[in-house]
CSV table of C-alpha atoms in Angstrom, one decimal:
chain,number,residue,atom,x,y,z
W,1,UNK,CA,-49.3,0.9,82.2
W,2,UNK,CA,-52.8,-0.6,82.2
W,3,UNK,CA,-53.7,-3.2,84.8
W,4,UNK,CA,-53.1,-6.6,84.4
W,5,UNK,CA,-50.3,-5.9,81.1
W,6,UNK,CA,-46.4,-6.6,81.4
W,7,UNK,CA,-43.4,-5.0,80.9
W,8,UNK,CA,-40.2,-4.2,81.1
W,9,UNK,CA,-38.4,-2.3,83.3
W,10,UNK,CA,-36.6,0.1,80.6
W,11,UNK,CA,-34.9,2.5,84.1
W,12,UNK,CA,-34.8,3.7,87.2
W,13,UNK,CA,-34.1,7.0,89.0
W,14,UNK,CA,-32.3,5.9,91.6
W,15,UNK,CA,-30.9,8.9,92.5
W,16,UNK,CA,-34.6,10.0,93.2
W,17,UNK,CA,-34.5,7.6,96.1
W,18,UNK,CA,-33.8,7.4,99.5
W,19,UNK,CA,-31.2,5.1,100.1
W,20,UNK,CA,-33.0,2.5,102.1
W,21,UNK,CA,-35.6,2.3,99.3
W,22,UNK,CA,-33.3,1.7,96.5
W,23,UNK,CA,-31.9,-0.7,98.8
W,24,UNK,CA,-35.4,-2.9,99.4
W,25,UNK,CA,-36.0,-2.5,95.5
W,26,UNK,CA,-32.7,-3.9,94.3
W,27,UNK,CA,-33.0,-6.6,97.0
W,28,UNK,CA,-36.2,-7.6,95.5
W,29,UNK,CA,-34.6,-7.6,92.3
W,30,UNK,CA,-35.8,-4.4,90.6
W,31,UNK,CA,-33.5,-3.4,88.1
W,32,UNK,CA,-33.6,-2.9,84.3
W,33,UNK,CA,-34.5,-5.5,81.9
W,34,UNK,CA,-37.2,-6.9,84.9
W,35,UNK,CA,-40.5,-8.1,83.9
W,36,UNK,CA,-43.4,-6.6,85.9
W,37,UNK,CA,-47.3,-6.3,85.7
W,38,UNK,CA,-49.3,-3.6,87.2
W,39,UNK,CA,-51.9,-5.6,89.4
W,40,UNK,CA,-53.8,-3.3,91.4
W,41,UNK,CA,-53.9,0.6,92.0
W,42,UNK,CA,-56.6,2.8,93.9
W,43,UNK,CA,-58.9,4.7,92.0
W,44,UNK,CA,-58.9,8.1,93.0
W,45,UNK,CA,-54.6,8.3,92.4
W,46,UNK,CA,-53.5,8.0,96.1
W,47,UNK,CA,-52.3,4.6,98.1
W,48,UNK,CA,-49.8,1.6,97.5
W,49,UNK,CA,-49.7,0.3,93.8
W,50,UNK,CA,-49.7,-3.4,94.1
W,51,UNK,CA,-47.5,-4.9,91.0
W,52,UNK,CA,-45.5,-8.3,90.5
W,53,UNK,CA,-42.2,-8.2,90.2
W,54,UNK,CA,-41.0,-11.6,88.8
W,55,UNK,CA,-43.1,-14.1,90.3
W,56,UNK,CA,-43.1,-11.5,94.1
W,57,UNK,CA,-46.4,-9.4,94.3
W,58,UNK,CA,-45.2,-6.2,96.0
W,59,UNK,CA,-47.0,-2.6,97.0
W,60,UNK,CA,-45.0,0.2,96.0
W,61,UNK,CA,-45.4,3.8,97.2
W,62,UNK,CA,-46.4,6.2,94.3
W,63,UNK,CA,-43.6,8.3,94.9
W,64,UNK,CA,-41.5,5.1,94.7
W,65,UNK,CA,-43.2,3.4,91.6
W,66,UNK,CA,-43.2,7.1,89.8
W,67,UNK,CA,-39.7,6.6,89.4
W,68,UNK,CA,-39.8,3.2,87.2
W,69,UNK,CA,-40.1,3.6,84.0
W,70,UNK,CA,-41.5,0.6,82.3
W,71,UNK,CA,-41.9,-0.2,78.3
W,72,UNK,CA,-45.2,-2.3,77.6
W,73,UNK,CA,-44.2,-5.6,76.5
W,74,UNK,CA,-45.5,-6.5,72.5
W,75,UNK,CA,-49.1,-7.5,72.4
């Protein structure tokens, strides 16, 4: 998803999680049908992605956010 564009949390793969970090992610109210926006990300692929989820700004671990799938919201 391009920076600074919103969208929809469409799934997760829970399964692909630890339990502790499907725990945090539901108790910061990740789940599907969530608007988020992809804020910040490093530029060589590696590091915390820093997105908002509602109106929280939270880093996410790449292996964590690979697991959100997310459908762009209409332009």
């Amino acid at each position: 998803m391009p920076r600074r564009k919103s969208g929809r949390v469409a799934a997760v793969d829970w399964d692909r999680l630890a339990v502790p970090e499907a725990r945090r992610l539901r108790e910061l109210g990740l789940d599907e049908g969530v608007q988020v926006e992809l804020l910040h990300q490093s530029a060589f692929g590696r590091g915390p992605i820093a997105c908002r989820i509602g109106r929280m700004t939270v880093a996410l671990r790449r292996h964590v956010a690979r697991v959100i799938h997310v459908t762009p919201d209409a332009a």
